Coordinates of N, CA and C in Angstrom, one line a residue:
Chain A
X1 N 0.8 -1.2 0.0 CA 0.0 0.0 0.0 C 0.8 1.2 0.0
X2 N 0.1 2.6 0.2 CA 1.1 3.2 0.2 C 1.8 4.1 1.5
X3 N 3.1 4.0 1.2 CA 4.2 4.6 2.5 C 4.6 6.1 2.3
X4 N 4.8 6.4 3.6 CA 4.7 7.2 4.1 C 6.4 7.2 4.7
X5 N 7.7 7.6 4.4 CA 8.7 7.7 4.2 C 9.0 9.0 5.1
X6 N 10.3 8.6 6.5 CA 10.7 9.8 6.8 C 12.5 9.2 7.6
X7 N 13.0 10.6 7.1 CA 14.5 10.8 7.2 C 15.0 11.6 8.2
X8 N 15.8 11.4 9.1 CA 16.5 10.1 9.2 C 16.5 9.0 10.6
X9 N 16.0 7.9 10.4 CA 15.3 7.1 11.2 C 15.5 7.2 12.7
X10 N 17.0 8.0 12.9 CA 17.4 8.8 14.3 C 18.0 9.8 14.3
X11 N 18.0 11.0 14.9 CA 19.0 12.0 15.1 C 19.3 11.9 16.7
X12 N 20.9 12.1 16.7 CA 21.2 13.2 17.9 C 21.7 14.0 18.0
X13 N 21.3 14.9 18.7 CA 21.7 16.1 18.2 C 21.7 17.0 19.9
X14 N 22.6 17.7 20.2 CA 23.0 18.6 21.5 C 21.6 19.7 21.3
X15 N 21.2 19.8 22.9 CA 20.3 20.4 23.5 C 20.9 22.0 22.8
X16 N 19.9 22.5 22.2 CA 20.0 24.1 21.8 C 20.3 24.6 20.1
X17 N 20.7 23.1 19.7 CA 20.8 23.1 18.5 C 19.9 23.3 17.7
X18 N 19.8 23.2 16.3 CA 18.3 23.2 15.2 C 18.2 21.6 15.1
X19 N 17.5 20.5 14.5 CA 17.1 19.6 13.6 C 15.9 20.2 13.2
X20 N 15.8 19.5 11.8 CA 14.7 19.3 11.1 C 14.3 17.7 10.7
X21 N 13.2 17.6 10.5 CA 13.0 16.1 10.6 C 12.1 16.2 9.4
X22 N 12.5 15.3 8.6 CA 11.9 15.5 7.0 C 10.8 13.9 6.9
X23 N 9.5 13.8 6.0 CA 8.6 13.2 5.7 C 8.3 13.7 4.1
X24 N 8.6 12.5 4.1 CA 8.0 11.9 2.6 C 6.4 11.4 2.6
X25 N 5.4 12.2 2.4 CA 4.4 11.6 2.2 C 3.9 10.8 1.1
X26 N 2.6 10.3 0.7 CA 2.1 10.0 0.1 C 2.1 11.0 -1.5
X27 N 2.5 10.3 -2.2 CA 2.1 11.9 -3.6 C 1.1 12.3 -3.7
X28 N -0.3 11.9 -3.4 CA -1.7 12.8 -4.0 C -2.2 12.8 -2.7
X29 N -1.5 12.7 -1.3 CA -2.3 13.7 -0.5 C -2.3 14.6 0.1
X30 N -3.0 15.1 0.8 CA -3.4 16.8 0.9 C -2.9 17.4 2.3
X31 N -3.6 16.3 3.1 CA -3.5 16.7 4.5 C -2.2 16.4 5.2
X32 N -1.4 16.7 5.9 CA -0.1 16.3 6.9 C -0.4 16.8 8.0
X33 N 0.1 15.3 9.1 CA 0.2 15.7 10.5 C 1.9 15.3 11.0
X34 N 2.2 15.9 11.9 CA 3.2 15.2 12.8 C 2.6 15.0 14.2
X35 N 3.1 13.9 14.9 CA 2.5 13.5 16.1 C 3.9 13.2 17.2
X36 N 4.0 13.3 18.1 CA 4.8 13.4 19.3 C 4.7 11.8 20.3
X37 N 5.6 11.2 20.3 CA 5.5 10.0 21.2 C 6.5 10.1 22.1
X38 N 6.5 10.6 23.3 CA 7.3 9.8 24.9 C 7.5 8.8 25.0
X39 N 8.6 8.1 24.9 CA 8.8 7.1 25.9 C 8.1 6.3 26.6
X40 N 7.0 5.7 26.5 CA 6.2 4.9 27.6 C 5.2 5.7 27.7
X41 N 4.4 6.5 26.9 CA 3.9 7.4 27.0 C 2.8 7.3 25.5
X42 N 1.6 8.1 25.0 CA 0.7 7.7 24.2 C 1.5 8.9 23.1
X43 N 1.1 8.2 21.8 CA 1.6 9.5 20.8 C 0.2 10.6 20.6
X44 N 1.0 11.6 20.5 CA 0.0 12.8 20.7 C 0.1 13.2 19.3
X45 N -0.8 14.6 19.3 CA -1.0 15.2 18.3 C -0.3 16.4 18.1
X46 N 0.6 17.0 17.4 CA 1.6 18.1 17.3 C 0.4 18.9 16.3
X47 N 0.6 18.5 15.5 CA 0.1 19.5 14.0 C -0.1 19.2 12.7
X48 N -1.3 19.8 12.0 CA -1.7 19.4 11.0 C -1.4 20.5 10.1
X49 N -1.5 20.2 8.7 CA -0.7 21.3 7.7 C -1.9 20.9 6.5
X50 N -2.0 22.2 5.9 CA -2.9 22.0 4.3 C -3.1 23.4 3.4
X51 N -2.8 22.9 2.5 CA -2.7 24.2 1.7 C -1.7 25.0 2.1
X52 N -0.5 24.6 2.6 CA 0.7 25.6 2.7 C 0.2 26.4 3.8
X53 N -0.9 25.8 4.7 CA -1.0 26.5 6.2 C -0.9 25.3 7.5
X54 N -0.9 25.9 8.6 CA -0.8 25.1 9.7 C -2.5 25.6 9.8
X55 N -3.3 24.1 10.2 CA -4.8 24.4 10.4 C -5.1 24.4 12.0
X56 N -4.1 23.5 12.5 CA -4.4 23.2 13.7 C -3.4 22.6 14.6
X57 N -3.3 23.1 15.8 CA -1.9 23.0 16.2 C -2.2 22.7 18.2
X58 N -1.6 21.7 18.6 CA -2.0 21.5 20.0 C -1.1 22.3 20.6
X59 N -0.9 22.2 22.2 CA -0.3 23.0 23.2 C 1.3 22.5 23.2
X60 N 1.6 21.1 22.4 CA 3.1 21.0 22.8 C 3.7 21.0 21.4
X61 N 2.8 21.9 20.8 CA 3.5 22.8 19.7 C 4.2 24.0 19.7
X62 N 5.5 23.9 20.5 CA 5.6 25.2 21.0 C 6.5 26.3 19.8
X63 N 6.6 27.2 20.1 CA 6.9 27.8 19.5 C 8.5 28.1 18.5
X64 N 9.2 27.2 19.5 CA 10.7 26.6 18.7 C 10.2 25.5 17.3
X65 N 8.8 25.3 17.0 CA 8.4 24.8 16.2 C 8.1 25.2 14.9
X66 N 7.8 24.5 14.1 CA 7.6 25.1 12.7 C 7.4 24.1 11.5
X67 N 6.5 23.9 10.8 CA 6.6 23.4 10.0 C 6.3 23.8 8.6
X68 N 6.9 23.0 7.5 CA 6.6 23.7 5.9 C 6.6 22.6 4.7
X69 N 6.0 22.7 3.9 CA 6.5 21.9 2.8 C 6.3 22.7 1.8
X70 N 7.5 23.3 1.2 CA 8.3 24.0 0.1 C 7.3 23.3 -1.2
X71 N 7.2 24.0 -1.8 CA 6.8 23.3 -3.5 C 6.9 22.0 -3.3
X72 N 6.1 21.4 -2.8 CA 5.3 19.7 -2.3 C 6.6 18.8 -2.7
X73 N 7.6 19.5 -1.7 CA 8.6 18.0 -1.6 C 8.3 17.5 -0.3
X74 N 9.9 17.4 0.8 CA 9.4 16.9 1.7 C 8.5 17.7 2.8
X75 N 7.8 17.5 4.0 CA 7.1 17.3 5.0 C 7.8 17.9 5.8
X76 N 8.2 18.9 6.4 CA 9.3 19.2 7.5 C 8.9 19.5 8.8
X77 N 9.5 19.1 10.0 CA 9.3 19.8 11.2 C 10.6 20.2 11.3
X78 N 10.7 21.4 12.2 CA 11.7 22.0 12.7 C 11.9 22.3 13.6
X79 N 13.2 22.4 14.8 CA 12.9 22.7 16.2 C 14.1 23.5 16.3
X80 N 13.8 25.0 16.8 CA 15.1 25.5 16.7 C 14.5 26.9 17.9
X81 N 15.4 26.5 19.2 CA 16.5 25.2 19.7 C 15.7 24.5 20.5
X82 N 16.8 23.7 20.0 CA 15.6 21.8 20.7 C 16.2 22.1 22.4
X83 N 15.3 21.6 23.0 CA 15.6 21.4 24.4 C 15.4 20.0 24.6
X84 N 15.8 19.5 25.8 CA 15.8 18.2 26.3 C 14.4 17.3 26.0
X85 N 13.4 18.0 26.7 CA 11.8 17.3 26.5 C 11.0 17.2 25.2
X86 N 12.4 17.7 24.4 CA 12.1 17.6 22.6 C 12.2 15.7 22.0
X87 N 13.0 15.2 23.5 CA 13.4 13.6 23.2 C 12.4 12.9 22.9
X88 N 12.3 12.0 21.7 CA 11.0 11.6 21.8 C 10.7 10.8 20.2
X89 N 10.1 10.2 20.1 CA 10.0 10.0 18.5 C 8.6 10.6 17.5
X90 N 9.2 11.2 16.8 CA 8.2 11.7 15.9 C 7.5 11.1 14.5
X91 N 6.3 11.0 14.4 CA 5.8 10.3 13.6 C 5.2 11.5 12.7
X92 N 5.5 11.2 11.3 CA 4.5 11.8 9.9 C 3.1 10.9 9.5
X93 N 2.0 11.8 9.3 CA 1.1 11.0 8.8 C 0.6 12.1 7.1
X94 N -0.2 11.5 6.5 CA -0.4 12.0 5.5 C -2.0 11.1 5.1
X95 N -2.8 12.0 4.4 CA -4.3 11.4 4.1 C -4.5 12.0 3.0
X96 N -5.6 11.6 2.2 CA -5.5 12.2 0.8 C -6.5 13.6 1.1
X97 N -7.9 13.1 1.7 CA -8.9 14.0 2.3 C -10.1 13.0 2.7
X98 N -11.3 13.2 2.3 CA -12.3 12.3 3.2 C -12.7 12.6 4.4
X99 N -12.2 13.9 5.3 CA -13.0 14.0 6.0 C -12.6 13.3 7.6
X100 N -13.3 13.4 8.7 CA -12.5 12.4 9.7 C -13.0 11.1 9.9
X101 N -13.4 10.6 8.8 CA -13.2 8.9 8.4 C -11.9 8.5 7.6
X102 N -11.5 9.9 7.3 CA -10.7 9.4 6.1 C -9.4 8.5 7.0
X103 N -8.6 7.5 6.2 CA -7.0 7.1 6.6 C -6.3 7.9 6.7
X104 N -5.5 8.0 7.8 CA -4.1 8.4 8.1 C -2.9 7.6 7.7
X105 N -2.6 7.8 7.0 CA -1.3 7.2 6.4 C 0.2 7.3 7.4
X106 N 0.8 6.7 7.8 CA 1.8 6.9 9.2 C 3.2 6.6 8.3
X107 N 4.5 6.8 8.6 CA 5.5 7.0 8.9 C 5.7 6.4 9.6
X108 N 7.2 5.7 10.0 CA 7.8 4.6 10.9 C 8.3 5.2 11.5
X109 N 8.6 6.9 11.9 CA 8.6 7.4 12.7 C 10.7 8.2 12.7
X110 N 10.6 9.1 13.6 CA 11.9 9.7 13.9 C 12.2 9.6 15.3
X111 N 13.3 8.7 15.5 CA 13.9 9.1 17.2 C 14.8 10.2 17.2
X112 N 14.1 10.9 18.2 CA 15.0 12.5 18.5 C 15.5 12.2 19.5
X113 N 17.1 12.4 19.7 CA 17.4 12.0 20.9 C 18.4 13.5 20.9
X114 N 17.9 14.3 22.0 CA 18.7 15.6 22.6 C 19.4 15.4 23.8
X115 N 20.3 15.8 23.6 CA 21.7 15.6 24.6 C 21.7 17.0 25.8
Chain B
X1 N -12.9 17.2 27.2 CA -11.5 16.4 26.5 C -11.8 15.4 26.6
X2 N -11.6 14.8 25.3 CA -11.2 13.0 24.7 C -10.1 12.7 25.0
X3 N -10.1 11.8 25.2 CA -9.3 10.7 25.6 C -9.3 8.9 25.1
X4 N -8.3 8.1 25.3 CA -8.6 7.1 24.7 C -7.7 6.1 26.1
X5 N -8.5 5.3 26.3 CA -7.6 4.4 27.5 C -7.3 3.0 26.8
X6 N -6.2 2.4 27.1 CA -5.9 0.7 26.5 C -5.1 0.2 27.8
X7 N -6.3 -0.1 28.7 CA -5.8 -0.6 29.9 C -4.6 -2.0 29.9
X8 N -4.5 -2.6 29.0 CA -3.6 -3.4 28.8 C -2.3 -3.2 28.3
X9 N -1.0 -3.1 28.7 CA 0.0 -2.5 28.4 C 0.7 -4.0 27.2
X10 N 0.2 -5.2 27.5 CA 1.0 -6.2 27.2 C 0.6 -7.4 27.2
X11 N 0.1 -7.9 26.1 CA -1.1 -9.5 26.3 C 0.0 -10.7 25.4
X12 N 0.0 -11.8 26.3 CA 0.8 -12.8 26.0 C -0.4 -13.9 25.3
X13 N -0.6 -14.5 23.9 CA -1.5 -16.2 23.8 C -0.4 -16.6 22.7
X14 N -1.3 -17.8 23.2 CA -0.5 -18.6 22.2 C -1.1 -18.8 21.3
X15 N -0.5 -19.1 20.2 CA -1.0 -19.4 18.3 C -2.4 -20.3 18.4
X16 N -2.9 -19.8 18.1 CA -4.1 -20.4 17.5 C -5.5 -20.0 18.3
X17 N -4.9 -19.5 19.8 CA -5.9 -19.0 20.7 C -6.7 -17.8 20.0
X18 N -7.9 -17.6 20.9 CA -8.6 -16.3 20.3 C -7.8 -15.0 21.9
X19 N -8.6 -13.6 20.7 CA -8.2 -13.0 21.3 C -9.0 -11.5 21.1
X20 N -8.8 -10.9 22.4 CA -9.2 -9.8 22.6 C -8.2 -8.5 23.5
X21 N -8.3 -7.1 22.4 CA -7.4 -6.2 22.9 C -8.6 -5.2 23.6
X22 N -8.6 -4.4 24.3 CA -9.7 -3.4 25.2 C -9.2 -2.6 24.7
X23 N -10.1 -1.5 24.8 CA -10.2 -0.4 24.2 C -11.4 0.7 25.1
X24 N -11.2 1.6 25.3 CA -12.2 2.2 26.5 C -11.9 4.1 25.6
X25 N -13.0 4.7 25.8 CA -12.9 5.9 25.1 C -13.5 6.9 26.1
X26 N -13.1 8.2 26.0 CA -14.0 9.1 26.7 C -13.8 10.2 25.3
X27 N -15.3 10.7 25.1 CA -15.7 11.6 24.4 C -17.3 11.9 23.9
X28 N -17.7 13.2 23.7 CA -19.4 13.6 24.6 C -19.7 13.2 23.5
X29 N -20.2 13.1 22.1 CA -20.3 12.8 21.2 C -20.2 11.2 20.8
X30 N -20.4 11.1 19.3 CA -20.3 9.5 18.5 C -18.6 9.8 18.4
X31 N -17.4 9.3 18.2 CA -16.6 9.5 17.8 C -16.4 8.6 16.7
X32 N -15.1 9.1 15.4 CA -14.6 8.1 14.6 C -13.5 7.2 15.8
X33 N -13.8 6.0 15.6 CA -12.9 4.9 16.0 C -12.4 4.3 15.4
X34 N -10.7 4.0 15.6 CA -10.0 3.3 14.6 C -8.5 2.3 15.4
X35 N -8.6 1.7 15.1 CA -7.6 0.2 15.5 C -6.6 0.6 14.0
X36 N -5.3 1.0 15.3 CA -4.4 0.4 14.0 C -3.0 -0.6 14.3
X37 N -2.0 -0.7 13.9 CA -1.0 -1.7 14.6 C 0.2 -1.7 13.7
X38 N 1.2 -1.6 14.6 CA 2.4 -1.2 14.0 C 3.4 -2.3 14.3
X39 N 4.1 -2.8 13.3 CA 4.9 -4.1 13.1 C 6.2 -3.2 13.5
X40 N 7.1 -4.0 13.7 CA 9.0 -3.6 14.0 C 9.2 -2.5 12.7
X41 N 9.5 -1.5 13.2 CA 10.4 -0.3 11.8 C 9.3 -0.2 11.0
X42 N 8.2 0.1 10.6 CA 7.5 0.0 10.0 C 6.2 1.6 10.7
X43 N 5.8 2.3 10.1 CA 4.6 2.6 10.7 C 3.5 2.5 10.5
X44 N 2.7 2.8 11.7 CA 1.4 2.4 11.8 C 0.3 1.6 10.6
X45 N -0.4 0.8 10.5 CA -1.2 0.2 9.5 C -3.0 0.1 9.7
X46 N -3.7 0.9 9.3 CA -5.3 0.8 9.9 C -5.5 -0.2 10.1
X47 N -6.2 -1.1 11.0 CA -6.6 -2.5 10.7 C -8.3 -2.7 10.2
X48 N -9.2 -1.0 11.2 CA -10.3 -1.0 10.8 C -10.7 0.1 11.8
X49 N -11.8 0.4 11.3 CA -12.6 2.0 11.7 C -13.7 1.6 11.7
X50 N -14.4 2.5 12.8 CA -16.3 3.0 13.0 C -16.4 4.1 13.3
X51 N -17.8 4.1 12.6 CA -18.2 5.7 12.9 C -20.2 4.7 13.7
X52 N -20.7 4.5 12.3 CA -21.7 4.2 12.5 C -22.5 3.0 11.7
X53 N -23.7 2.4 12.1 CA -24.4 1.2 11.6 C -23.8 -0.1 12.4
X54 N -23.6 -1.3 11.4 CA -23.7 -2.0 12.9 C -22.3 -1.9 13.5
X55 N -22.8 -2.5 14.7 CA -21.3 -2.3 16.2 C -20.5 -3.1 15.8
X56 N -20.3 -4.3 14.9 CA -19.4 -5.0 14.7 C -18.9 -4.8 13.4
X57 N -17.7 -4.7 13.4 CA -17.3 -4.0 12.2 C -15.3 -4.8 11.9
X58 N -15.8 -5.5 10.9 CA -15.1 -6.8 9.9 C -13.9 -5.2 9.8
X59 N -12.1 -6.2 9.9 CA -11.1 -5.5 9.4 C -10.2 -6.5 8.5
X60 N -8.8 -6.1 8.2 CA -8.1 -6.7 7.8 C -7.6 -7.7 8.4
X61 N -7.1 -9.2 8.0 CA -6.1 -10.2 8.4 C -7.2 -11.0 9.6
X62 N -8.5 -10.9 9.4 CA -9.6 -11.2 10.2 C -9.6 -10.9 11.4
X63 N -9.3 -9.3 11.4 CA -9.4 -8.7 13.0 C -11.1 -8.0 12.9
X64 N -11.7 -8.2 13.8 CA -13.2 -7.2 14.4 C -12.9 -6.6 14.8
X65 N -13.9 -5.6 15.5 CA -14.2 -4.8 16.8 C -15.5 -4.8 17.0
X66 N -15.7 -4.7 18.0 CA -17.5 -4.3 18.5 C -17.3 -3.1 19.3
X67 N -18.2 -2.3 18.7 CA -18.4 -0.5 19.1 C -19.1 -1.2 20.2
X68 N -19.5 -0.4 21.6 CA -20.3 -0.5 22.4 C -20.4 1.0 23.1
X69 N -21.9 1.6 23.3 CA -21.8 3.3 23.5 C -22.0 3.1 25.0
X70 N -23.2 2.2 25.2 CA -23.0 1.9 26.7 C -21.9 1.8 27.7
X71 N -20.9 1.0 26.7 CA -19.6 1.1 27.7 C -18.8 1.8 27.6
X72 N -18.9 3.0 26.1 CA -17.9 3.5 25.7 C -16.3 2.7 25.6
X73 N -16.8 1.6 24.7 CA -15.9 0.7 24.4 C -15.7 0.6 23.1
X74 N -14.5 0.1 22.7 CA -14.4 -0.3 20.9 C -13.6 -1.8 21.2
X75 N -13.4 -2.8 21.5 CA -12.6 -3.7 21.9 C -12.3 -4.8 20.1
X76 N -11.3 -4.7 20.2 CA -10.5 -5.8 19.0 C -10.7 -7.2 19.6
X77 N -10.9 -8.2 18.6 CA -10.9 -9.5 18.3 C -10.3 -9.9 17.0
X78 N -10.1 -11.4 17.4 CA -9.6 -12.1 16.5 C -9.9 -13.7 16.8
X79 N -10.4 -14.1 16.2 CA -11.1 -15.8 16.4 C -9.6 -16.5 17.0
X80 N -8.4 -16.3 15.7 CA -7.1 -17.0 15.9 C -6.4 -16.4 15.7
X81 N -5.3 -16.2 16.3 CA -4.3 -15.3 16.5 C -3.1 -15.8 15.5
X82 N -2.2 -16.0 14.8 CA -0.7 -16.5 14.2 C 0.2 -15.5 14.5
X83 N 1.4 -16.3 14.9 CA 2.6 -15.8 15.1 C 2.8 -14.3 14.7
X84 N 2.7 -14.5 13.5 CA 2.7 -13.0 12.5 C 1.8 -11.8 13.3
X85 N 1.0 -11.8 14.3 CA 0.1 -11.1 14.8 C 1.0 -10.1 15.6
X86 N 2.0 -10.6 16.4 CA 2.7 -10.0 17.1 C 3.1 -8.9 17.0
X87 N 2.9 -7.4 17.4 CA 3.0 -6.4 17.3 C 2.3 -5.5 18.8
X88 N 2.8 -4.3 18.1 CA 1.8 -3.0 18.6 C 0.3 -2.5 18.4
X89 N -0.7 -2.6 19.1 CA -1.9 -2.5 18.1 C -2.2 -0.9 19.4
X90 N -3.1 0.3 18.5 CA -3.3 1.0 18.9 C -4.8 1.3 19.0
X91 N -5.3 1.9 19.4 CA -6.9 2.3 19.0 C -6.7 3.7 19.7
X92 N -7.3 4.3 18.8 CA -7.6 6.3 18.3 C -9.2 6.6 18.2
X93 N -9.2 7.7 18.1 CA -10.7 8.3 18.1 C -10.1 9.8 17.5
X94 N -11.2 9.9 16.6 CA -11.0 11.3 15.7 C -12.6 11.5 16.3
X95 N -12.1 12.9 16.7 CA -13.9 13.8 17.4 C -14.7 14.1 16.1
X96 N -15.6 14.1 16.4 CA -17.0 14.3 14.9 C -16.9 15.6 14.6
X97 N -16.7 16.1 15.5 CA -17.0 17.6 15.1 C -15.6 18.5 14.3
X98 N -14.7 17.8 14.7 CA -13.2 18.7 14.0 C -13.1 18.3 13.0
X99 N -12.9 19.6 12.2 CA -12.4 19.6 10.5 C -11.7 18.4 9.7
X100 N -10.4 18.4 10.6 CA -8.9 18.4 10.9 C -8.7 16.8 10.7
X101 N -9.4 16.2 11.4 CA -9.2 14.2 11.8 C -8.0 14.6 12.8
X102 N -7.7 15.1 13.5 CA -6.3 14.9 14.4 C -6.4 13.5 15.2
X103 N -6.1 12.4 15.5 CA -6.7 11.1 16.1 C -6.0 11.5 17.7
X104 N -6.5 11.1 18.5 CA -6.3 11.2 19.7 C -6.1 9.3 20.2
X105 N -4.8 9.0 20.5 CA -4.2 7.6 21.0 C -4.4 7.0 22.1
X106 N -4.8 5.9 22.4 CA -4.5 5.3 23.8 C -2.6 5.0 23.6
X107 N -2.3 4.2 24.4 CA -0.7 4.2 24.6 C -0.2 2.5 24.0
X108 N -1.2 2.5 23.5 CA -0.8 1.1 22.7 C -1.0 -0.2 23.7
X109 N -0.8 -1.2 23.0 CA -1.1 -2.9 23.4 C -0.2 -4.1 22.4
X110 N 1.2 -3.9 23.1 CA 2.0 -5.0 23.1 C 1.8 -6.4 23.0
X111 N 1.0 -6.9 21.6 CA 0.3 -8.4 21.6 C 1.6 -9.1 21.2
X112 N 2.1 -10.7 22.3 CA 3.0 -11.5 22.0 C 2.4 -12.7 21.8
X113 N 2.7 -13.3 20.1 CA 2.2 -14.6 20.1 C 3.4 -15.7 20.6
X114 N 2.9 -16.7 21.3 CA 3.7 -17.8 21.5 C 3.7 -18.9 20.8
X115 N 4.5 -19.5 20.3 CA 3.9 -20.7 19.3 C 3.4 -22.0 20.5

């Protein structure tokens, strides 16, 4: 079926630094989220993207955040500067549209490990 | 606030047994509900979704679920379980009312098949 691709399957990277964490979605879909997973903990919901806007964005989207997708390459989050409780794995989803029945398409995910 | 509980952190059967994963939801509304399950390095894969009509609702690789609103439950089955089953299985709920589908996670269910 189809994948949902994201680079690079770990970073580490020193507390204060930038990363960006890149997703390859689906080619003909519309919608993008990134989602947030702790450690032992449930993955959350960071933020959704469409039309070259952020639509909707939770509380542990903070503001060192950012995301964009440039002329529909990849899917980017950005964290600039990452602090420690940025540790965590991040997952990309992508959907074509449909509404909130539609599939989320997921990503195997990014381990951010901040030093 | 929604929420999604999966009181079980970690279910051990052996091959050929039947099986059932819980699933417990808080949300004022019907929600979309959705079972999905993620294999090693791999992300997430739908197995199967409800919104509405009947409570039992047929997925992939001969997984169910039965909605129940009474209990505010969505619980996964499987008549027989194979080896291959062994994974992460998650169950989410997307609220009726947001645009967006943002899925809201319980923290997953660590199924180990034993031969």
């Amino acid at each position: 079926g189809p994948k949902v691709l994201q680079i690079p399957s770990h970073q580490i990277i020193d507390m204060g630094q930038m990363v960006t964490l890149n997703c390859d979605p689906v080619s003909n879909h519309l919608y993008f989220y990134w989602y947030k997973q702790i450690l032992g903990q449930q993955m959350e919901f960071l933020v959704n993207f469409y039309n070259g806007k952020v639509m909707e964005k939770s509380k542990l989207f903070k503001d060192q955040f950012s995301v964009e997708r440039p002329d529909g390459s990849y899917f980017t989050l950005k964290i600039q500067p990452t602090a420690l409780e940025d540790s965590a794995v991040y997952f990309c989803a992508s959907r074509k549209g449909g509404g909130n029945y539609a599939e989320q398409f997921f990503g195997p995910g990014t381990r951010l490990t901040v030093l | 606030a929604q929420s999604v509980t999966q009181p079980d952190a970690r279910v051990t059967v052996s091959e050929g047994a039947s099986l059932q994963l819980r699933c417990k939801y808080s949300y004022s509304a019907t929600p979309y509900l959705f079972w999905y399950v993620q294999y090693p390095r791999q992300g997430l894969q739908l197995l199967l979704k409800y919104y509405s009509g009947d409570p039992v609702v047929q997925g992939v690789n001969s997984f169910e679920a039965e909605f129940s609103k009474s209990n505010s439950s969505f619980h996964l089955q499987k008549a027989s379980v194979h080896w291959s089953d062994s994974a992460v299985y998650f169950c989410a709920l997307s609220m009726s009312h947001s645009g967006y589908n943002k899925l809201t996670f319980g923290k997953g269910t660590v199924l180990l098949v034993s031969p």
